[in-house]
XYZ file of N, CA and C in Angstrom:
678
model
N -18.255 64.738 63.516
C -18.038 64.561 62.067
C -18.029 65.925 61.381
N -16.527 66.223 60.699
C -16.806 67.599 59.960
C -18.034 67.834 58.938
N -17.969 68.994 58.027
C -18.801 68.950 57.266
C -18.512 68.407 56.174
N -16.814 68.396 55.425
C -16.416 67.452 54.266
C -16.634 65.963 54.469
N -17.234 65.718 55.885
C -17.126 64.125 55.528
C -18.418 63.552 55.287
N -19.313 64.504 56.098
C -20.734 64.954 55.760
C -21.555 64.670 54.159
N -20.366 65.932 53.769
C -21.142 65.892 52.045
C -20.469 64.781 51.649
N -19.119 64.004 51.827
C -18.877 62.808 51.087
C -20.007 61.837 51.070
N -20.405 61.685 52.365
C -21.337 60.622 52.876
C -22.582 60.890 52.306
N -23.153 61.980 52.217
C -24.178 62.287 51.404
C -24.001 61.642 50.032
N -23.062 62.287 49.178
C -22.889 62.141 47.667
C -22.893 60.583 47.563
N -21.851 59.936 48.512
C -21.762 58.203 47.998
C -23.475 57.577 48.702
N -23.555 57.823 49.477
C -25.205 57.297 49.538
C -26.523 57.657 48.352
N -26.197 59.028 48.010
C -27.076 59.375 46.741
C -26.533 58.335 46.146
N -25.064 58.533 45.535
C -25.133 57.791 44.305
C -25.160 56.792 44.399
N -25.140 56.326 45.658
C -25.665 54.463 45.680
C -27.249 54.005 45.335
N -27.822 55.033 45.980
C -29.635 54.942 45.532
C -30.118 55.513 44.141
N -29.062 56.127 43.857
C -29.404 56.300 42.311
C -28.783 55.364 41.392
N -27.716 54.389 41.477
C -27.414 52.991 40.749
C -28.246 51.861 41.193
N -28.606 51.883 42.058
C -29.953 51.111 42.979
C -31.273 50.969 42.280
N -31.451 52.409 41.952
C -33.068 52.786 40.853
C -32.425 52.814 39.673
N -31.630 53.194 39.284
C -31.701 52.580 37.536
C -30.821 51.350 37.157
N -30.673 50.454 38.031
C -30.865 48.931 37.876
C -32.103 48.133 38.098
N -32.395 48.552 38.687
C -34.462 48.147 39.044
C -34.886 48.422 37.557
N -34.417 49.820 36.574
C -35.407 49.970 35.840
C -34.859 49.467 34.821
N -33.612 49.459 34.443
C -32.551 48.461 33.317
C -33.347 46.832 33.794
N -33.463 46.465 34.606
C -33.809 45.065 34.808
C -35.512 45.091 34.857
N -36.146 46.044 34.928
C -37.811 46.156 34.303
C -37.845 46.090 33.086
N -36.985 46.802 31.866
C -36.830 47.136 30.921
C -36.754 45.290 30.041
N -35.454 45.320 30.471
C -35.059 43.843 30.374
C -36.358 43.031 30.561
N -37.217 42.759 31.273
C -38.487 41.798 32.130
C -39.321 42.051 30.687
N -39.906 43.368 30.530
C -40.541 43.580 29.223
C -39.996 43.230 28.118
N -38.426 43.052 27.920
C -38.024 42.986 26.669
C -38.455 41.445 26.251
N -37.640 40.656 27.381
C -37.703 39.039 27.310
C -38.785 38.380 27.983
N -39.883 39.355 28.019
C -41.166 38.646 28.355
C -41.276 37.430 27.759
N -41.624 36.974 26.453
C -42.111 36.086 25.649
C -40.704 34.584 26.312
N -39.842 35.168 25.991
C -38.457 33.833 26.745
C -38.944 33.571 27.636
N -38.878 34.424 28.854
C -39.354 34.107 30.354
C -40.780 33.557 30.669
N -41.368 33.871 29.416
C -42.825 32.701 29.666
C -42.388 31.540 29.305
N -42.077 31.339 27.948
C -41.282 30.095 27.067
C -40.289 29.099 28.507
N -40.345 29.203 29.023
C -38.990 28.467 29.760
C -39.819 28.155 30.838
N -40.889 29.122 31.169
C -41.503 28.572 32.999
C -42.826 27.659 32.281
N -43.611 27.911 30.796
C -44.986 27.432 30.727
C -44.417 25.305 30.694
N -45.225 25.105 31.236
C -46.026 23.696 31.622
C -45.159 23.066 32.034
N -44.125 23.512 33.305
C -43.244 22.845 34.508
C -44.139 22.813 35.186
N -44.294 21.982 36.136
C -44.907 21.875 37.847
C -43.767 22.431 38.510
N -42.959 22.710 38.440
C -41.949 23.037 39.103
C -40.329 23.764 38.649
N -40.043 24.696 39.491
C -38.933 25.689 38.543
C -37.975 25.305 39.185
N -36.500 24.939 38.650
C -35.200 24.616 39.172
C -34.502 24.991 38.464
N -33.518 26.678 38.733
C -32.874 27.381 37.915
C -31.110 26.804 38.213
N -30.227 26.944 37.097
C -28.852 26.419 37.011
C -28.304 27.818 36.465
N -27.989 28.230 37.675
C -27.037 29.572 36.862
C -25.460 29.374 36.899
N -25.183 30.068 35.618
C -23.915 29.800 35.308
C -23.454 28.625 34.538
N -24.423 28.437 33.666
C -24.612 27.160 33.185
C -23.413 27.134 32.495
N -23.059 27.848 31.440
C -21.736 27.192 30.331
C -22.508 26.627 29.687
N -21.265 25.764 29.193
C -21.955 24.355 28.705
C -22.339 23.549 28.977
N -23.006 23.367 29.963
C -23.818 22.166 30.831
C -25.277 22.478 31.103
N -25.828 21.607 30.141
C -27.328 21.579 30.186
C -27.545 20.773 31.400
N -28.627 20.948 32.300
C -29.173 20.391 33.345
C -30.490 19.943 32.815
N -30.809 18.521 32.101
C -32.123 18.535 31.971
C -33.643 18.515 33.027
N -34.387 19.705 32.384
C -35.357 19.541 33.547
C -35.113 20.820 34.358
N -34.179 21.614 34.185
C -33.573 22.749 35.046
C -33.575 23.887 34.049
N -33.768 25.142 34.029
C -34.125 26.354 33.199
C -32.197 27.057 33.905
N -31.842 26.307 32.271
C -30.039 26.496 32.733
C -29.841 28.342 31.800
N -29.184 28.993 33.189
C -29.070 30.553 32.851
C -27.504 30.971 32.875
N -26.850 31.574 31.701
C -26.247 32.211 31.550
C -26.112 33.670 30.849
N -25.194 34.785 31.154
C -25.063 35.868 30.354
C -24.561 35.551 28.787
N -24.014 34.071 28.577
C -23.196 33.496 27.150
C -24.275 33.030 26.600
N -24.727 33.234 25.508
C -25.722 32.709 24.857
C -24.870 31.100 24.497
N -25.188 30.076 24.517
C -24.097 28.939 24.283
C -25.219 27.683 24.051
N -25.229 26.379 23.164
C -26.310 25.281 23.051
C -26.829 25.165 24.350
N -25.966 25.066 25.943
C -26.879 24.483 26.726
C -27.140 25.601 27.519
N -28.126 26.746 26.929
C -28.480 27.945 27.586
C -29.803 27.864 26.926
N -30.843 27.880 28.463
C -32.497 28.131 28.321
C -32.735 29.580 28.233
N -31.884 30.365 28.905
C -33.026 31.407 28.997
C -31.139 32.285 29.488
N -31.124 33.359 28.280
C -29.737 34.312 28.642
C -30.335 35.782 29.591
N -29.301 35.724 30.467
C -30.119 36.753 31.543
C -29.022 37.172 32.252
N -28.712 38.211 32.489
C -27.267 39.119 33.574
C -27.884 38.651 34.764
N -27.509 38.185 35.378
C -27.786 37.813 37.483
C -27.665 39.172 37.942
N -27.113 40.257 37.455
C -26.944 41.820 38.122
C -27.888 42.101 38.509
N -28.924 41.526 37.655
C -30.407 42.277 37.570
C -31.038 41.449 38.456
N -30.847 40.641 39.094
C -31.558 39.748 39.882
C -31.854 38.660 39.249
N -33.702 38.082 39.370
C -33.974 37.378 38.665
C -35.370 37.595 37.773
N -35.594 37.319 36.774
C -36.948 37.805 36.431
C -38.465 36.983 35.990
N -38.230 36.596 37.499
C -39.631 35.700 38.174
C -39.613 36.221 39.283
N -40.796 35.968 39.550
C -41.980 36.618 41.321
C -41.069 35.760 42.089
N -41.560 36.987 43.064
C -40.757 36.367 44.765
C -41.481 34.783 45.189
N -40.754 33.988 45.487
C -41.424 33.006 45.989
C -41.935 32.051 45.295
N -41.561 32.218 43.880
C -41.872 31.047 42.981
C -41.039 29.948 42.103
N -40.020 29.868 42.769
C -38.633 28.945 42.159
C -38.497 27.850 43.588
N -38.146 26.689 43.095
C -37.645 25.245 44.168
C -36.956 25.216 44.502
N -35.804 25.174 43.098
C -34.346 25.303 44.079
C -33.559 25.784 42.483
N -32.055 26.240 43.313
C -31.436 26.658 42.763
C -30.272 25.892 42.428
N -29.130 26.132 41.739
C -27.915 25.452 41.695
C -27.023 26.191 40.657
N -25.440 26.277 41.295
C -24.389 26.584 40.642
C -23.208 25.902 40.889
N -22.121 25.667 39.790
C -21.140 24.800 40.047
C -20.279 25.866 39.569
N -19.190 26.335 40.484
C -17.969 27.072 39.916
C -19.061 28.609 38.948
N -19.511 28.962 39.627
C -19.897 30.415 39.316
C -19.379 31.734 40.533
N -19.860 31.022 42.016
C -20.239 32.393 42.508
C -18.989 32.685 42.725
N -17.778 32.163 42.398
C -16.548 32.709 43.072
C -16.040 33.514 41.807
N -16.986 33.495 40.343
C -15.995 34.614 39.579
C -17.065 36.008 39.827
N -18.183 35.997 40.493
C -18.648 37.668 41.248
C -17.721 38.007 42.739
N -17.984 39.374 42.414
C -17.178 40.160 43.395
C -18.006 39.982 44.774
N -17.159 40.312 45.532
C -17.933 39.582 47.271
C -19.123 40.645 47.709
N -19.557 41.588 46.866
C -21.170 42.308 46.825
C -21.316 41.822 45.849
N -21.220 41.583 44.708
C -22.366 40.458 43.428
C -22.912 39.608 44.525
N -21.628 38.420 44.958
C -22.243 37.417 45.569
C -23.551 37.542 46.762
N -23.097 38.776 47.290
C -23.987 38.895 48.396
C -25.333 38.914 47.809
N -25.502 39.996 46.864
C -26.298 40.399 46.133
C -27.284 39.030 45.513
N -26.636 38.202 45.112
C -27.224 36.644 44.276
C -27.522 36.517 45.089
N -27.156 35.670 46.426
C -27.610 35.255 47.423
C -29.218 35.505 48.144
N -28.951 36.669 48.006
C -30.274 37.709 49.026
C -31.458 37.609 47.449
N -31.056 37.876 46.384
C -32.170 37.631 45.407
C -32.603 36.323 45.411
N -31.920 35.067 45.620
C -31.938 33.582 45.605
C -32.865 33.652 46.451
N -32.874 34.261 47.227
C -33.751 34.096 48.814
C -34.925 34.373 48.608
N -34.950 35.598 47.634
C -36.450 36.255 47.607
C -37.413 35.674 46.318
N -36.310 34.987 45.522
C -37.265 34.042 44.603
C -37.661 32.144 44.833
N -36.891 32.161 45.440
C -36.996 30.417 46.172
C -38.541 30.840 47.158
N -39.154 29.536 46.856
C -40.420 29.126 47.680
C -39.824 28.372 49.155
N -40.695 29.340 50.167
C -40.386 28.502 51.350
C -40.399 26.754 51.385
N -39.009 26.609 51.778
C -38.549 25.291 51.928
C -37.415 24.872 50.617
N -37.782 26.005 49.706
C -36.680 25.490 48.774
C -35.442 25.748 49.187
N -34.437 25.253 47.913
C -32.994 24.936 48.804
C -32.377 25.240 47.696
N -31.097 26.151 47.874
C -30.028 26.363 47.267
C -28.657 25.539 47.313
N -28.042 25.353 45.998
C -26.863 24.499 46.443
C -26.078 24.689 45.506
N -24.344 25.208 46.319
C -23.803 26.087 45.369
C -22.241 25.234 45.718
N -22.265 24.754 44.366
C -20.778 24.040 44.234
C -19.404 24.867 43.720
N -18.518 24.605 44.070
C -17.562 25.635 43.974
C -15.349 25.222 44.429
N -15.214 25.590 43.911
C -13.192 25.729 44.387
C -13.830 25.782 46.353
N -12.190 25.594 46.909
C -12.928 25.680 48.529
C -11.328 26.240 49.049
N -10.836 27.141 49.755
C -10.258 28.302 49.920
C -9.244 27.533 51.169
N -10.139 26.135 52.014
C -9.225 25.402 52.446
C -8.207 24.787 52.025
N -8.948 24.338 50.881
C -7.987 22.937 49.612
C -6.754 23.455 48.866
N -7.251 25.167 48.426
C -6.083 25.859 47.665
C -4.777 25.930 48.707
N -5.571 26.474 50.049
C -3.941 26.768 51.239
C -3.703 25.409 51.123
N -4.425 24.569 52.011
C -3.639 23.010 52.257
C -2.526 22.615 50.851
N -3.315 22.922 49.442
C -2.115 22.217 48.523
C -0.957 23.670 48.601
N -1.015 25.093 49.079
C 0.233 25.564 49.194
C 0.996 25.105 49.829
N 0.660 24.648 51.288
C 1.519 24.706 52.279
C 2.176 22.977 52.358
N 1.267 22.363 51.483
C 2.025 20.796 51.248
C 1.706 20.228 49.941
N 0.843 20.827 49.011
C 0.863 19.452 48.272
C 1.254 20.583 47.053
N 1.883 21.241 46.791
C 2.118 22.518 45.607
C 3.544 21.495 44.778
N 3.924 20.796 45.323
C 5.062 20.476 44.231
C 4.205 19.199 43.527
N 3.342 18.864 43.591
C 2.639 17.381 42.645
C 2.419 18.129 41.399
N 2.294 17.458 40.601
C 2.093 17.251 38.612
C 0.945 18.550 38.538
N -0.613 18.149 38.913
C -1.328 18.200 38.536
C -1.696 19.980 38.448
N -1.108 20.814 38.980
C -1.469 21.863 38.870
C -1.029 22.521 37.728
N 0.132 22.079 37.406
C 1.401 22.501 36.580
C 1.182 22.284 34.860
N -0.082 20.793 34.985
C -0.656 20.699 33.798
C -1.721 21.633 33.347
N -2.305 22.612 34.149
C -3.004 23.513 33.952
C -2.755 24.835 32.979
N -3.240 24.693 32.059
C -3.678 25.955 30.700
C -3.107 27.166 31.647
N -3.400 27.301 32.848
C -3.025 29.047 33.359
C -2.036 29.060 33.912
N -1.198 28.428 34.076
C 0.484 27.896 34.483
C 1.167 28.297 33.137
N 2.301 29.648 33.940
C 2.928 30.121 33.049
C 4.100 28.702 32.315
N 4.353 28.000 33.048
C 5.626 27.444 32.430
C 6.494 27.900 32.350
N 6.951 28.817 33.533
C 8.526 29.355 33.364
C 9.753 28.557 33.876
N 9.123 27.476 34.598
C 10.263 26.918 35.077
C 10.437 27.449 36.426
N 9.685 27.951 36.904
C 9.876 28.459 38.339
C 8.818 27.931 39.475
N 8.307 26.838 39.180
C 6.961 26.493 39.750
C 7.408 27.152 41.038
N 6.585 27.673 41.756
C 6.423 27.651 43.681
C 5.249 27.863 43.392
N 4.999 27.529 45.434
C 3.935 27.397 46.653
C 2.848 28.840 46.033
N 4.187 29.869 45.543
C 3.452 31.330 46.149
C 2.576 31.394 44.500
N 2.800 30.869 43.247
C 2.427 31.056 41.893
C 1.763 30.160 41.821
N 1.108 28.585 42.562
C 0.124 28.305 42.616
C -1.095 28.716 43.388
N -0.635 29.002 44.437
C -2.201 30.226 45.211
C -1.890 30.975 44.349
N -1.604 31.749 43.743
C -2.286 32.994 42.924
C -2.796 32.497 41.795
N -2.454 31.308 41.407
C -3.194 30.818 39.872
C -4.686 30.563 40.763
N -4.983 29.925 41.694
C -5.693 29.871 41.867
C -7.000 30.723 42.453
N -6.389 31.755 43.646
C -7.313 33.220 43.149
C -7.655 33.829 42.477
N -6.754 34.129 41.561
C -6.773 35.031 40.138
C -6.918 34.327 38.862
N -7.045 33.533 38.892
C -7.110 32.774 37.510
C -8.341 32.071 36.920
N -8.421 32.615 35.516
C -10.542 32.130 35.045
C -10.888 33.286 35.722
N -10.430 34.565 35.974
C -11.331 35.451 36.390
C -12.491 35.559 37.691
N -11.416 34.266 38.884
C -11.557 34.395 39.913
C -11.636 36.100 40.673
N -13.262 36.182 41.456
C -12.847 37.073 42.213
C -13.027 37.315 44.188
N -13.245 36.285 44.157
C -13.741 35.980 45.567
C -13.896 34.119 46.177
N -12.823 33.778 46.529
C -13.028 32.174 46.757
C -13.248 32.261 48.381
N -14.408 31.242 48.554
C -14.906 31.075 49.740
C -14.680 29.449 50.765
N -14.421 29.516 51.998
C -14.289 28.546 52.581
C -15.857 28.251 52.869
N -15.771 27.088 54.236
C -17.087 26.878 54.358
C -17.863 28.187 55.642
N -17.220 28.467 56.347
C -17.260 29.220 57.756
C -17.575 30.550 56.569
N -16.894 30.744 55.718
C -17.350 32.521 55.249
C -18.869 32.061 54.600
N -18.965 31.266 53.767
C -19.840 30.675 52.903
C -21.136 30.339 53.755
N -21.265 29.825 54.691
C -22.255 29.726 55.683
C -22.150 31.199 56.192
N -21.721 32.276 56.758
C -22.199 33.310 57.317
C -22.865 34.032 56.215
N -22.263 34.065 54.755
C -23.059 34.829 53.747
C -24.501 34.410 53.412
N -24.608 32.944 53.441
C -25.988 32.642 53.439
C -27.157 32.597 54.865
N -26.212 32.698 55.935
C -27.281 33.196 56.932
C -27.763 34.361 57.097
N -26.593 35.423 56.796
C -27.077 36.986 56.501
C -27.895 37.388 55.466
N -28.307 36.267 54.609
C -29.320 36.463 53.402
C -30.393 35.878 53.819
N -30.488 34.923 55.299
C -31.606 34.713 55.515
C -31.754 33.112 55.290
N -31.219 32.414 55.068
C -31.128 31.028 54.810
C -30.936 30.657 56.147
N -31.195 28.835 56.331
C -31.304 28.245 57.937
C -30.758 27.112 57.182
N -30.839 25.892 57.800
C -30.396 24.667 57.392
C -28.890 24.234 56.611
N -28.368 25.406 56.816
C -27.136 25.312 56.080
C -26.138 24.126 56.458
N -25.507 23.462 55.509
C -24.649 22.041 55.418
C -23.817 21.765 54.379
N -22.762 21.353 54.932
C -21.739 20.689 53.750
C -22.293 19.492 53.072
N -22.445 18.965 52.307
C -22.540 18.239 51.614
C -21.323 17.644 50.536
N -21.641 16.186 50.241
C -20.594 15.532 49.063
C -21.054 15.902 47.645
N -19.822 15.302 47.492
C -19.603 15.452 45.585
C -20.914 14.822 45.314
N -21.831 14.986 44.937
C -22.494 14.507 43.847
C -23.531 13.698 44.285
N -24.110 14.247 45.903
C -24.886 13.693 46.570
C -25.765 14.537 47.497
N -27.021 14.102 47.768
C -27.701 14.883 48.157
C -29.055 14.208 48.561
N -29.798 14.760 49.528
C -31.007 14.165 50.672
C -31.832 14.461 50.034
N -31.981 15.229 48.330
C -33.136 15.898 47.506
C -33.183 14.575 46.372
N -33.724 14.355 46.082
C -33.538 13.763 44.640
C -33.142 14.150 43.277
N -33.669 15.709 43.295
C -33.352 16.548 42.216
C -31.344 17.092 42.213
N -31.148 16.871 43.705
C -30.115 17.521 43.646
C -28.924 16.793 43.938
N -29.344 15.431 43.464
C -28.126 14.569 43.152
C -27.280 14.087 41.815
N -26.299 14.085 41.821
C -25.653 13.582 40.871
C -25.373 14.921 39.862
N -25.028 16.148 40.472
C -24.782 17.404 39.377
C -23.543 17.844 39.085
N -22.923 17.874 40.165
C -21.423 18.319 39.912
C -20.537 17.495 38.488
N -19.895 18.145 38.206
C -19.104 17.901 36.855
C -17.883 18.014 37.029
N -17.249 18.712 38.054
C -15.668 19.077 37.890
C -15.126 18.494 39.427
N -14.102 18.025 38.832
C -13.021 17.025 40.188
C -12.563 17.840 40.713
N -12.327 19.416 40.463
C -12.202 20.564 41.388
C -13.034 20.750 41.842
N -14.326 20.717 42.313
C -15.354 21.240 43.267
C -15.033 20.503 44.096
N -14.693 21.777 45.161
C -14.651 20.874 47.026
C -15.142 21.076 48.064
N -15.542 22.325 47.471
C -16.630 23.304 48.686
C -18.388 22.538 48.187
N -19.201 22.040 48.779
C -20.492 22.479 48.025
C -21.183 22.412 49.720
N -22.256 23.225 49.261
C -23.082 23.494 49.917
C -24.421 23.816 50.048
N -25.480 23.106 50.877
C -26.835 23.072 51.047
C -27.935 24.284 51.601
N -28.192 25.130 51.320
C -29.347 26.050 52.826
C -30.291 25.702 52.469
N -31.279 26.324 52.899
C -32.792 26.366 52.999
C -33.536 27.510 53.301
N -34.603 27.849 51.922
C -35.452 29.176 53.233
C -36.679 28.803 53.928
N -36.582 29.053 54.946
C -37.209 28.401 55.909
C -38.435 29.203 56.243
């Protein structure tokens, strides 16, 4: 290895450990700021079940988190920063149509924090678009109605195969859509076991049935930290 590739490698590793430490301290900063919220939202649960990416969908019973301040938002908080509760003290988690608008290090990033705030045995379950369903409707089902009625459909009169996969990667500020095979290796590399497909709107938890909201979710999925 020369020496220019040397100091590159140096400089991008510094400056990775130096965006590393002053996100720790932007998200300490943050912890002190919204102390009083972050008590307000955890005091007199027996139990914590966070909904990130809430929107507009209140989860009652669930401490629903978004960066949009919006009616069905408990507690507004950037996910960049992680989360701001102790390791090991959350049940379970849940998102519907979030993790695919972070970039494929956000996601990693959520994931591995999910891990370190879930209590052993809790379970994550992350509903979402599914990367099979988009190819399968290119390669056969792209000429039906239903895509075409969609707000992000230019309407030029040119429908194709190739301008519905891209509405559907790129569109809503898609930045990473996951099948099930990528989606299970990201949550085993974060340390999760028990990983499973699961149905629309069903589930072996009690808490974690009946959540999904959108007739586009086709991917969802179960882990566990074990």
């Amino acid at each position: 290895m020369n020496l220019k590739r040397l100091v590159k490698q140096f400089l991008v590793t510094s400056r990775n450990k130096l965006k590393k430490k002053l996100l720790n301290i932007e998200r300490n900063v943050l912890v002190l700021y919204k102390k009083q919220d972050i008590k307000k939202v955890i005091q007199s649960r027996s139990a914590l079940y966070l909904h990130l990416g809430c929107g507009q969908i209140h989860l009652p019973n669930w401490i629903n988190i978004d960066i949009v301040n919006t009616a069905a938002v408990d507690l507004k908080w950037n996910l960049k920063y992680g989360f701001p509760f102790d390791d090991n003290s959350i049940d379970l988690i849940y998102s519907e149509h979030f993790l695919e608008h972070l970039t494929l290090d956000d996601g990693i990033s959520l994931l591995r924090n999910s891990y370190k705030v879930l209590k052993t045995g809790g379970i994550i379950r992350i509903a979402m678009p599914d990367l099979e369903v988009l190819v399968d409707n290119y390669l056969h089902l792209w000429q039906t109605d239903n895509w075409k009625k969609d707000l992000a459909f230019d309407r030029t009169g040119n429908e194709t195969a190739c301008e519905l996969f891209n509405i559907g990667m790129r569109s809503w500020e898609h930045k990473y859509i996951y099948d099930f095979n990528d989606m299970k290796k990201r949550l085993e590399n974060a340390g999760f076991g028990g990983i499973k497909r699961v149905s629309w709107g069903k589930s072996d938890h009690l808490e974690l049935n009946n959540l999904e909201t959108r007739d586009e979710t086709h991917l969802i999925v179960e882990a566990t930290k074990l």
